[in-house]
mmCIF file of C-alpha atoms and ligand atoms in Angstrom:
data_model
loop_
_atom_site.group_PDB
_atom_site.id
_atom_site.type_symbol
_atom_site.label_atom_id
_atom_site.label_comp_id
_atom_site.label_asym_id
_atom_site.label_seq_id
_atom_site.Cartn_x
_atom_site.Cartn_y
_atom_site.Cartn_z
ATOM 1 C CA UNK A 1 149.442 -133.528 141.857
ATOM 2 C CA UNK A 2 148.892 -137.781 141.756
ATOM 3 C CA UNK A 3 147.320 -139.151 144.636
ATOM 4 C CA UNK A 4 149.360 -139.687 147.907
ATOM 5 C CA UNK A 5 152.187 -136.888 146.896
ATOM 6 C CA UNK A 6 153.419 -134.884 150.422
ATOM 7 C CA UNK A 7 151.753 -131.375 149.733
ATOM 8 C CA UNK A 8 154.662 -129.503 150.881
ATOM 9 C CA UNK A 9 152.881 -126.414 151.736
ATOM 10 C CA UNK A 10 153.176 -123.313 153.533
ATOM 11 C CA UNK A 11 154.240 -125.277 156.333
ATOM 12 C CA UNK A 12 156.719 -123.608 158.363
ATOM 13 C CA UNK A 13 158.641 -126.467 160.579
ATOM 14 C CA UNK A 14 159.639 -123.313 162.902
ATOM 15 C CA UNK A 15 155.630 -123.721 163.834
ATOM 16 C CA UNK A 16 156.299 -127.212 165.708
ATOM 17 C CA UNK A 17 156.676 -126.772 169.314
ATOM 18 C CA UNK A 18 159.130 -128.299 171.278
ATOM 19 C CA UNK A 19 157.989 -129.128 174.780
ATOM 20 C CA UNK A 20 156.621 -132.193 177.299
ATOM 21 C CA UNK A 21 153.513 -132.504 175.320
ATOM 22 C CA UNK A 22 155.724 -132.759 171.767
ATOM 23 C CA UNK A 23 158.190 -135.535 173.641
ATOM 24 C CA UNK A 24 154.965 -137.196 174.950
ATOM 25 C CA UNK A 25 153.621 -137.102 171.432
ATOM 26 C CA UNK A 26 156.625 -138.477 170.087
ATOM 27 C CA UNK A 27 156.432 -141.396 172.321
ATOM 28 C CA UNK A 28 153.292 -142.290 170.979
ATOM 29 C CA UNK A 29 154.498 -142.520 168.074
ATOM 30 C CA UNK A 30 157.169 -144.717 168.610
ATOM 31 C CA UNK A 31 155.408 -147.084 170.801
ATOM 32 C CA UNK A 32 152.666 -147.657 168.310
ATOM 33 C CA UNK A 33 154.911 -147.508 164.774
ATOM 34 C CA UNK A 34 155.345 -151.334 165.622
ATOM 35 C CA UNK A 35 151.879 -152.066 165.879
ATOM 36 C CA UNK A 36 150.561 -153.788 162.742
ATOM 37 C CA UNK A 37 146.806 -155.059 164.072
ATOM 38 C CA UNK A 38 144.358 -154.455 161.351
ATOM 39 C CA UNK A 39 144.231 -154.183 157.232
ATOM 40 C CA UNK A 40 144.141 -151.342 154.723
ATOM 41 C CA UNK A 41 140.522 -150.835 153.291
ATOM 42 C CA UNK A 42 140.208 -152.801 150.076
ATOM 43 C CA UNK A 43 136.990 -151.670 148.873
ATOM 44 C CA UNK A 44 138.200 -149.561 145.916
ATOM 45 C CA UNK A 45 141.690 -150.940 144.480
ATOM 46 C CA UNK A 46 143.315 -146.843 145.249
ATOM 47 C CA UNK A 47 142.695 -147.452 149.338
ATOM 48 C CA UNK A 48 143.538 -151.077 148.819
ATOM 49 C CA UNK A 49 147.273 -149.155 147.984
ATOM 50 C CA UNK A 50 147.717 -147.222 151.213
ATOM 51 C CA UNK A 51 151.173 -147.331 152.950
ATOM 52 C CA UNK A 52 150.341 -149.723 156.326
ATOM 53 C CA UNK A 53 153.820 -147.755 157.592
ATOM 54 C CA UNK A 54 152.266 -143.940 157.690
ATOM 55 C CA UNK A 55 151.413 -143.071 160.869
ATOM 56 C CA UNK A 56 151.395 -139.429 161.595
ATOM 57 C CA UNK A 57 149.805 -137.841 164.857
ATOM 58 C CA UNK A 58 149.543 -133.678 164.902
ATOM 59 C CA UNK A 59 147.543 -131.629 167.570
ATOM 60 C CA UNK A 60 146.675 -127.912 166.968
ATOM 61 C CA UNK A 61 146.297 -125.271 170.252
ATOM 62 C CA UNK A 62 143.987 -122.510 169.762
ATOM 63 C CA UNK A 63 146.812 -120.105 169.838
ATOM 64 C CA UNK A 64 148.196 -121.838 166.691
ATOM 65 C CA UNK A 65 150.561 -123.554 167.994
ATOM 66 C CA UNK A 66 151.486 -127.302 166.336
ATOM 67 C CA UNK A 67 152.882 -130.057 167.941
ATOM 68 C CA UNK A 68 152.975 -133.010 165.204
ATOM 69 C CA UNK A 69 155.180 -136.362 164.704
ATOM 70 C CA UNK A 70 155.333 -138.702 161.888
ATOM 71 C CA UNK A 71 153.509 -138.159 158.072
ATOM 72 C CA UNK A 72 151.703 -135.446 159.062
ATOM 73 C CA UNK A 73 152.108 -133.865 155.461
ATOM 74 C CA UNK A 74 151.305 -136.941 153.714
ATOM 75 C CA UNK A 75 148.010 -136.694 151.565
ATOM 76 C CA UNK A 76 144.794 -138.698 151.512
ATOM 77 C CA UNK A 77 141.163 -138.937 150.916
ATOM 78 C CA UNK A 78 139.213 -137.841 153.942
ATOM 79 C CA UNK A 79 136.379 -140.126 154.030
ATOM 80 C CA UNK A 80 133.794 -140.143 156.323
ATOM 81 C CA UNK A 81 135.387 -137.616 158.511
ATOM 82 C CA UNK A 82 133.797 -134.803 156.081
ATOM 83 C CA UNK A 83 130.359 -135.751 157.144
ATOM 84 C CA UNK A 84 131.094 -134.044 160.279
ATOM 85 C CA UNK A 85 131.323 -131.060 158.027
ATOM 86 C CA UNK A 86 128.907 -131.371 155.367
ATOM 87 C CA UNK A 87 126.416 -131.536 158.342
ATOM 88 C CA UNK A 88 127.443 -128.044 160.428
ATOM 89 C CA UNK A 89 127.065 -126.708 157.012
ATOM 90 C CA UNK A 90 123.598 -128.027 156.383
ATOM 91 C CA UNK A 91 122.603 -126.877 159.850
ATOM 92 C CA UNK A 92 123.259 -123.862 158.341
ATOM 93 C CA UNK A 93 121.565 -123.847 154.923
ATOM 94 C CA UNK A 94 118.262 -125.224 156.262
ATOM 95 C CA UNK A 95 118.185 -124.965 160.217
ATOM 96 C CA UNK A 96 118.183 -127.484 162.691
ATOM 97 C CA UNK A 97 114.457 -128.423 162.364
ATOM 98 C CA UNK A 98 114.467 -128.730 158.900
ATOM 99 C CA UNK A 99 117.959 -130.988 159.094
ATOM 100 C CA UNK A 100 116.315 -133.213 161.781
ATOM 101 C CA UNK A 101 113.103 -133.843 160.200
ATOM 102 C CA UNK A 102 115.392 -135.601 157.785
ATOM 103 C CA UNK A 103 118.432 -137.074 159.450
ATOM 104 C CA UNK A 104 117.967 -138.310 163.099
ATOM 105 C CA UNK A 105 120.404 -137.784 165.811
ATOM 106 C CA UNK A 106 120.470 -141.512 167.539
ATOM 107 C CA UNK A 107 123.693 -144.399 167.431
ATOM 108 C CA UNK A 108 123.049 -147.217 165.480
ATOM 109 C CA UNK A 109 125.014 -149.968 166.876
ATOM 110 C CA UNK A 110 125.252 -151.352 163.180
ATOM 111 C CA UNK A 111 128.294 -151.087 160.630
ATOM 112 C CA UNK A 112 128.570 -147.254 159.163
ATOM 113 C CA UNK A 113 127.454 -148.643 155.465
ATOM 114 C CA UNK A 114 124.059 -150.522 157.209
ATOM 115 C CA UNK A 115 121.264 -150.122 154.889
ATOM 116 C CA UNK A 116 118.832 -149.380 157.530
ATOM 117 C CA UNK A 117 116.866 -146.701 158.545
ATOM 118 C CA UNK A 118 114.351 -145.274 161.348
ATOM 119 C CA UNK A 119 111.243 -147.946 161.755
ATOM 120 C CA UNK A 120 108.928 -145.167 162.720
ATOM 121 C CA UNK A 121 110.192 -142.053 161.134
ATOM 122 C CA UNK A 122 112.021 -143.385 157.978
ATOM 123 C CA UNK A 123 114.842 -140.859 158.814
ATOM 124 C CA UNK A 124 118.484 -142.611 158.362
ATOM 125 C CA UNK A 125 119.743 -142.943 162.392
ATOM 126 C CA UNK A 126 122.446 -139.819 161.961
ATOM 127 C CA UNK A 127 124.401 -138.021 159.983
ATOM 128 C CA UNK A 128 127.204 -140.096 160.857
ATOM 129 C CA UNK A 129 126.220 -143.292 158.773
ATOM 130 C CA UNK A 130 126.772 -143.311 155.003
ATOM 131 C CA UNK A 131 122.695 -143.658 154.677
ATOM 132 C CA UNK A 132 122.379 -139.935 156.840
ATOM 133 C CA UNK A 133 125.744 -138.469 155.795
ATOM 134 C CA UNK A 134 124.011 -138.859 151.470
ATOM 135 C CA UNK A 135 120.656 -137.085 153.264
ATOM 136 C CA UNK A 136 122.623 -134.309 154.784
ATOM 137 C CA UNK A 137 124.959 -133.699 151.562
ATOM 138 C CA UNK A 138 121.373 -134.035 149.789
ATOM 139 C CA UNK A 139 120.329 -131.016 151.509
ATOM 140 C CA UNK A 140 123.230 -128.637 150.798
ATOM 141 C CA UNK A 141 122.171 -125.548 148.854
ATOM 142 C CA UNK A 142 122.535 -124.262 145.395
ATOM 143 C CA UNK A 143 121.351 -123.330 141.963
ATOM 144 C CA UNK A 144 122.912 -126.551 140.302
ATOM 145 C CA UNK A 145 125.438 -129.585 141.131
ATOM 146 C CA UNK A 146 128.675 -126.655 140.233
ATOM 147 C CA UNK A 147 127.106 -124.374 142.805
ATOM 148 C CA UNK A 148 126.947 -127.132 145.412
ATOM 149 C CA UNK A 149 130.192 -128.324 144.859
ATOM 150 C CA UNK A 150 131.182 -125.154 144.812
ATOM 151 C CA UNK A 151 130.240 -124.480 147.720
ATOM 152 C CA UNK A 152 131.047 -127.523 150.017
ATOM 153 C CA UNK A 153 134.635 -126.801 148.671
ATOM 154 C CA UNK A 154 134.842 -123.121 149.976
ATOM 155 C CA UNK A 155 133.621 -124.788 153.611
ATOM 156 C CA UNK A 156 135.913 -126.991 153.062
ATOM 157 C CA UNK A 157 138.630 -124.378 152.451
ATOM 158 C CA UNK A 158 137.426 -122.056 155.331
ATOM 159 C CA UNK A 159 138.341 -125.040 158.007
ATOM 160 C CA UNK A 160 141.553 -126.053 156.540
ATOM 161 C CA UNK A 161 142.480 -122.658 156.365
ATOM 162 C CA UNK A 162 144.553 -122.371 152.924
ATOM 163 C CA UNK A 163 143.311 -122.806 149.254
ATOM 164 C CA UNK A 164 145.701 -125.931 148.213
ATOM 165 C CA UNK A 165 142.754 -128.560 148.175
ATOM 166 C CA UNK A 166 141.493 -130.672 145.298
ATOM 167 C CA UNK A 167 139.490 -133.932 144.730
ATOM 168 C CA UNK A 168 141.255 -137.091 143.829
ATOM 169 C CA UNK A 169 139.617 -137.612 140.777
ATOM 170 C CA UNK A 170 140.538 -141.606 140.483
ATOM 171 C CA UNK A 171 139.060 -142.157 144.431
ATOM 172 C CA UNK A 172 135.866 -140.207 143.218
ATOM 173 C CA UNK A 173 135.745 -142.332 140.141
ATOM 174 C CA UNK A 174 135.821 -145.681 141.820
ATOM 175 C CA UNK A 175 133.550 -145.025 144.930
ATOM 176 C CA UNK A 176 131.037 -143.796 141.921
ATOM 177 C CA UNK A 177 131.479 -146.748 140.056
ATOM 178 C CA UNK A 178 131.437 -149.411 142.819
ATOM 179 C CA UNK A 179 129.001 -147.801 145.235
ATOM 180 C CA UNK A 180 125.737 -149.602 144.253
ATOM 181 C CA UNK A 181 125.129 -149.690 147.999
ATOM 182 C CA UNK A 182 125.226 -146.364 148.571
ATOM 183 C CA UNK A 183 122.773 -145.483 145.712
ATOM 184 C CA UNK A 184 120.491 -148.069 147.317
ATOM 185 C CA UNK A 185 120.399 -146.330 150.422
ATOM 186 C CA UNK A 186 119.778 -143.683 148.549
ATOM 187 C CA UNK A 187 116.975 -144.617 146.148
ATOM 188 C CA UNK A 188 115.223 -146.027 149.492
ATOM 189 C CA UNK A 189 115.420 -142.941 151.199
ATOM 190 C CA UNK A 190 113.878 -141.145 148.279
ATOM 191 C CA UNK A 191 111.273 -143.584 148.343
ATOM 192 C CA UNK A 192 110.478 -142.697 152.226
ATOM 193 C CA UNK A 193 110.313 -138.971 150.948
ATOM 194 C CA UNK A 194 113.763 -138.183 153.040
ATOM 195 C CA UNK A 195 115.727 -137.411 149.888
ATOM 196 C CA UNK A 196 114.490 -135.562 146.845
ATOM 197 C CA UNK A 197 114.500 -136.764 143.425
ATOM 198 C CA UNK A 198 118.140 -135.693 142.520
ATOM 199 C CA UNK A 199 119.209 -138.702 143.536
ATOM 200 C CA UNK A 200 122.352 -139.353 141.567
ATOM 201 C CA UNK A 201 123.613 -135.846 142.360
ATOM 202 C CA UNK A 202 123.622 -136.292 145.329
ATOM 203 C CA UNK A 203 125.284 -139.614 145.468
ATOM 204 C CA UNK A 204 127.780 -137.712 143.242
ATOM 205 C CA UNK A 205 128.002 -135.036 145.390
ATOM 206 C CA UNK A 206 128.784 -137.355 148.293
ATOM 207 C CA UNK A 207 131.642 -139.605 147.077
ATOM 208 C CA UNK A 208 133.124 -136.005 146.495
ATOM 209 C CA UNK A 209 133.211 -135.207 149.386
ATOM 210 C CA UNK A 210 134.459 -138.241 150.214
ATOM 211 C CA UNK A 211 137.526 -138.315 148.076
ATOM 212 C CA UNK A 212 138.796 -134.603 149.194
ATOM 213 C CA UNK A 213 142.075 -134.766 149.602
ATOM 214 C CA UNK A 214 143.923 -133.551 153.435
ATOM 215 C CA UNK A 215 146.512 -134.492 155.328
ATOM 216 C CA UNK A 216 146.514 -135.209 158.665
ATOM 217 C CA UNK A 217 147.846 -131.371 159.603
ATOM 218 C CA UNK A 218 144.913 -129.970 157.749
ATOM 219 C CA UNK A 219 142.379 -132.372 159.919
ATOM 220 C CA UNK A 220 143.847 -131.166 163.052
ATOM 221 C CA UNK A 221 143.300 -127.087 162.051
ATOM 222 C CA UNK A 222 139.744 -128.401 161.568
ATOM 223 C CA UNK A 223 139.599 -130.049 164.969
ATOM 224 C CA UNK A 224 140.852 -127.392 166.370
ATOM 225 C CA UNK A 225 138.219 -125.208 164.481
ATOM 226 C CA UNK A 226 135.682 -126.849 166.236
ATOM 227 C CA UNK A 227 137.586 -126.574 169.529
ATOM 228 C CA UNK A 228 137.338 -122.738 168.591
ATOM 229 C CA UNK A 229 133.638 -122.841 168.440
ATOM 230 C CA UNK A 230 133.798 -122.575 164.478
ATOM 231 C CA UNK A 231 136.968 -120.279 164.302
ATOM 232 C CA UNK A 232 139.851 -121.460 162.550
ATOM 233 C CA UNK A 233 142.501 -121.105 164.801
ATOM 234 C CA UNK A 234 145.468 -120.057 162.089
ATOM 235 C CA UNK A 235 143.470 -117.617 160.087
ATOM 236 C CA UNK A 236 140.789 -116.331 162.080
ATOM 237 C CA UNK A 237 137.919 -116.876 159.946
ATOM 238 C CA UNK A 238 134.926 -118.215 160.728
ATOM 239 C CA UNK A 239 133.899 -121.829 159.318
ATOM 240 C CA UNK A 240 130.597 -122.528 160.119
ATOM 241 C CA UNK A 241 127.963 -120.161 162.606
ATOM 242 C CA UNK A 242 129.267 -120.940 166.623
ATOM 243 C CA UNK A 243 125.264 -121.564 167.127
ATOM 244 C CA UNK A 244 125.853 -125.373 165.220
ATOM 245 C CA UNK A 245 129.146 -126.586 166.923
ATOM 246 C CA UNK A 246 127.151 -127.805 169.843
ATOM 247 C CA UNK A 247 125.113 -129.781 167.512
ATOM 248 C CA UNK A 248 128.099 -130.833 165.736
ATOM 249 C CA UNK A 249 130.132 -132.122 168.634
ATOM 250 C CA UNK A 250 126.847 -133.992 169.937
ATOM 251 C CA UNK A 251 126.639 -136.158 166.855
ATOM 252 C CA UNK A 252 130.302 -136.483 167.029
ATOM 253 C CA UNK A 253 130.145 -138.067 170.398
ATOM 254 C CA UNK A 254 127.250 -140.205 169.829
ATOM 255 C CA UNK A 255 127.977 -141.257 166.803
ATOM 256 C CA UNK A 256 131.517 -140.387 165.202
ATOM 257 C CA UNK A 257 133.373 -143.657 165.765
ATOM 258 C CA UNK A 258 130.705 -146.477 164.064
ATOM 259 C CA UNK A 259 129.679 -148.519 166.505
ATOM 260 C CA UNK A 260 132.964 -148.148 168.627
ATOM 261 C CA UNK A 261 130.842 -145.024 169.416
ATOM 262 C CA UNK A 262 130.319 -146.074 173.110
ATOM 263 C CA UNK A 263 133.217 -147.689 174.167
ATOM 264 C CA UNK A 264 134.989 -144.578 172.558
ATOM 265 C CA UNK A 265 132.704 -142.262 174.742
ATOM 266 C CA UNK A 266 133.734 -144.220 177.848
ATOM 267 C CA UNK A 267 137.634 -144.543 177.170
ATOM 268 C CA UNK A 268 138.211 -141.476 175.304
ATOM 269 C CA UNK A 269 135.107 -139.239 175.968
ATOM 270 C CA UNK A 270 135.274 -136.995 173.352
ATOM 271 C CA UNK A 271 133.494 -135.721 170.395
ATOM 272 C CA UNK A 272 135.737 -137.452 167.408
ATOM 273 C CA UNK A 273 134.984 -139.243 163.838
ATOM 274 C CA UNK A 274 136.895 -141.401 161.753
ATOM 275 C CA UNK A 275 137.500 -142.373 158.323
ATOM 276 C CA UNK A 276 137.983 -145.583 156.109
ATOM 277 C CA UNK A 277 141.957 -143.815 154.951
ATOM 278 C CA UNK A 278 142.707 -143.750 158.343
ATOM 279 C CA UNK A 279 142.276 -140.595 159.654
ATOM 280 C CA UNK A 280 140.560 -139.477 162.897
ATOM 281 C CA UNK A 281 139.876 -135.871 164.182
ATOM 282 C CA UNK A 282 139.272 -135.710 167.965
ATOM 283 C CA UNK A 283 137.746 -132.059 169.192
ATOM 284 C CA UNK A 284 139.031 -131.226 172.928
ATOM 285 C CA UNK A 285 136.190 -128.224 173.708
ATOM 286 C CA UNK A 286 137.985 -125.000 173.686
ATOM 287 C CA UNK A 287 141.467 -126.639 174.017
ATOM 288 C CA UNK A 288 142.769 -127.991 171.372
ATOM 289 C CA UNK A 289 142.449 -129.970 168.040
ATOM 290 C CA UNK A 290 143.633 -133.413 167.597
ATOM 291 C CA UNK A 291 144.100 -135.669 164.484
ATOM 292 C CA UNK A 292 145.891 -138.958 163.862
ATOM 293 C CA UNK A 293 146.269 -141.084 160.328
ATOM 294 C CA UNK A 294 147.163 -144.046 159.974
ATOM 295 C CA UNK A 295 145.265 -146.426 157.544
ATOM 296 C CA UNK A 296 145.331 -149.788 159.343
ATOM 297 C CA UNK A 297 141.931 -150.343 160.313
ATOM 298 C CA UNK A 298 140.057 -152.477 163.184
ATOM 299 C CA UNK A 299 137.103 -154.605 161.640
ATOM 300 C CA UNK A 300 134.684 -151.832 162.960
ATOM 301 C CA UNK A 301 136.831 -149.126 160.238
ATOM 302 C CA UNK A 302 138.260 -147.171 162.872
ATOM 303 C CA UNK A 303 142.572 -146.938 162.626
ATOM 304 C CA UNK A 304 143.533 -149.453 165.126
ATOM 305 C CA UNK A 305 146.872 -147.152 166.308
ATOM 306 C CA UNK A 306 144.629 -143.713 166.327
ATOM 307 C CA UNK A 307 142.147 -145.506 168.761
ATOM 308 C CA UNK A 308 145.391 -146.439 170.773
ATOM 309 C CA UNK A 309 146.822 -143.220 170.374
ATOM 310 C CA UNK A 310 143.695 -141.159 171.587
ATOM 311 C CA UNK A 311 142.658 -143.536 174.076
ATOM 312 C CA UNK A 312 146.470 -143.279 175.592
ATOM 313 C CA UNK A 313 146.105 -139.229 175.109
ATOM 314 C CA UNK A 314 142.865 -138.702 176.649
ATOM 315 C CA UNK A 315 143.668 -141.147 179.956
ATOM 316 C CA UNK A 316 147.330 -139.684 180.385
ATOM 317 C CA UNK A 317 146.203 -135.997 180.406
ATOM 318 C CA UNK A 318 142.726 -136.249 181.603
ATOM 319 C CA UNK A 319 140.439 -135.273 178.293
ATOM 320 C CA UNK A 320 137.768 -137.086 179.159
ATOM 321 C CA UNK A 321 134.938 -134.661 178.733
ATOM 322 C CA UNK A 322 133.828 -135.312 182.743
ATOM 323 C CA UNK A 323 137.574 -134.870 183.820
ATOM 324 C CA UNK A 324 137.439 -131.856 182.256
ATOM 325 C CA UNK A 325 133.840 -131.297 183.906
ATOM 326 C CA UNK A 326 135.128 -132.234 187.250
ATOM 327 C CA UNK A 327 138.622 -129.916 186.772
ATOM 328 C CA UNK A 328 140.798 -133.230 186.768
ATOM 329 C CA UNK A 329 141.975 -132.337 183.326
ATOM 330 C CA UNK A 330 145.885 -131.228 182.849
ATOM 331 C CA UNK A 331 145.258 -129.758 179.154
ATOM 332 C CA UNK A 332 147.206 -126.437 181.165
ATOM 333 C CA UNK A 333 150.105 -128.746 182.115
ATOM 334 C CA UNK A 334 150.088 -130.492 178.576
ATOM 335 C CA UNK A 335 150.336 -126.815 176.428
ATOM 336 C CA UNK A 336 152.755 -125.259 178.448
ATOM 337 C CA UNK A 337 156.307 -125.481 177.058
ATOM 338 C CA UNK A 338 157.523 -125.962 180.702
ATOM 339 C CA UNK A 339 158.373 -129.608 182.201
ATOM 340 C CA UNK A 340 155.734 -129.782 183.966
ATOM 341 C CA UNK A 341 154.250 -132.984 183.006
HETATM 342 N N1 LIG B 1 133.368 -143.470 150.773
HETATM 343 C C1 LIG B 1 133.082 -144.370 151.837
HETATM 344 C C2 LIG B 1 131.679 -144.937 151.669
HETATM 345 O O1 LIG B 1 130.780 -144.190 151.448
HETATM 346 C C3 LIG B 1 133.250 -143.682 153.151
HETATM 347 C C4 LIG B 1 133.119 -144.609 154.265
HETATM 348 C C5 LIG B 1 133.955 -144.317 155.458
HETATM 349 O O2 LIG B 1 134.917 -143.531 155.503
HETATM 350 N N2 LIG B 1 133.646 -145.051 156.477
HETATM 351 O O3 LIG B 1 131.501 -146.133 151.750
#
């Protein structure tokens, strides 16, 4: 399949709900279709091609039901949104001491591709960055670079809940040929002793993961994993131990959005990461599981109409992580198919 082609899968448009939340999602999308703010990525010439039009918005309850508007089945790379991934399943393979003796846990306040680490510890800031997300793939366990591929694919497969995923081969290509920066970090962090010597299979290993093809449907079953404590939602299996999705979320809501991380905390509050295609995954805690793509970006790499959109969502039905704290949150109201709202 080339690059950007729908994936028409097993996806059943019976599944979409019709109710207030759908209508209120379809506003959304409407209201923000017009807005053009921001430019594609143009780092490697296949994001420089991205459609500025696709805009697709698609929420997952954790009784499976979808609610979704716009190119929801439209495929791209996911980015930086896999380091949220790659990380719950390196909390598994070496433990959460192990993982934060090498990747720290604090925001950065500098651009995601800053080639800067820890002054005292040497540690890149968090497994957010680009510098922490090549330490955490670095870590992943295996007998060989198959194995470990192997194996961040079948995590992979366990969140998105179907086998239909595959690498764009051309994206992986020209984020291995252009990323000198990357390999810096890398070769620096080696040099502190926070990456091992494989150096270049790792950095391999990372601009897979990078160029793993999802649409945004597929990001919101992963959200909504997360919601589910590390359940997927639609088939029931588990994606990563329930013990790591606190630490998951955490770094998510410190650190998921660049350094929008804090304003996004305040407007939005909650756990959520972005990626240079476009996409962002937002986790409401045992709710629900949002994602929105679109690839216009702001000049911090976050999707100028996903921040809208979220922002819009999380103020309209109370998601902020202290409404829902302090009971003020309608997420009830929102997933019932009753006008309520
Ligand atoms: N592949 C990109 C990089 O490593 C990912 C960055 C991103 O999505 N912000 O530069």
């Amino acid at each position: 399949m080339a690059s950007g082609d729908n994936r028409e899968a097993e996806i059943n448009p019976s599944e979409v709900v019709a109710s207030p939340f759908q209508s209120f999602l379809n506003d959304l999308h409407l209201k923000y279709q017009s807005l053009r703010d921001g430019k594609v990525a143009t780092y490697i010439p296949e994001l420089a091609k991205a459609n500025p039009d696709l805009f697709g918005i698609c929420a997952i309850a954790l009784d499976g039901r979808v609610f979704e508007v716009g190119d929801c089945h439209q495929l791209f790379t996911i980015q930086s949104i896999s380091k949220v991934f790659v990380y719950g399943m390196v909390l598994e393979d070496r433990g959460r001491d192990y993982v934060l003796s090498k990747v720290g846990v604090e925001p950065t306040g500098d651009a995601f591709n800053a080639i800067v680490l820890d002054e005292s510890s040497k540690r890149p800031y968090n497994p957010m960055v680009n510098a922490g997300a090549i330490a955490t793939t670095s870590l992943i366990k295996g007998a060989g670079p198959t194995e470990r591929l192997n194996r961040m694919l079948d995590m992979f497969r366990r969140y998105i809940g179907h086998n239909d995923i595959f690498i764009d081969i051309s994206v992986f290509m020209s984020e291995r040929t252009t990323g000198h920066r990357n390999r810096a970090m890398a070769h620096l962090m080696h040099h502190f002793g926070m990456i091992d010597e494989k150096i270049d299979e790792a950095i391999d290993l990372y601009f897979q993961q990078c160029s793993l093809m999802v649409n945004c449907h597929d990001l919101a079953v992963m959200a909504a994993t997360l919601a589910n404590n590390g359940i997927n939602p639609i088939t029931g299996e588990q994606a990563v131990d329930s013990s790591y999705v606190k630490d998951i979320l955490s770094v998510m809501y410190t650190c998921g959005m660049y350094n929008y991380a804090g304003e996004w905390a305040y407007k939005v509050g909650l756990p959520a990461k972005s990626g240079i295609s476009g996409g962002i995954i937002v986790v409401v805690p045992n709710q629900i599981g949002i994602a929105v793509f679109s690839p216009l970006l702001d000049e911090r790499g976050n999707s100028v109409r996903g921040v809208k959109v979220c922002e819009e969502l999380s103020r309209h039905f109370g998601l902020h992580m202290f409404d829902l704290a302090m009971g003020r949150c309608k997420v009830l109201e929102m997933l019932s198919n009753e006008e309520k709202i």
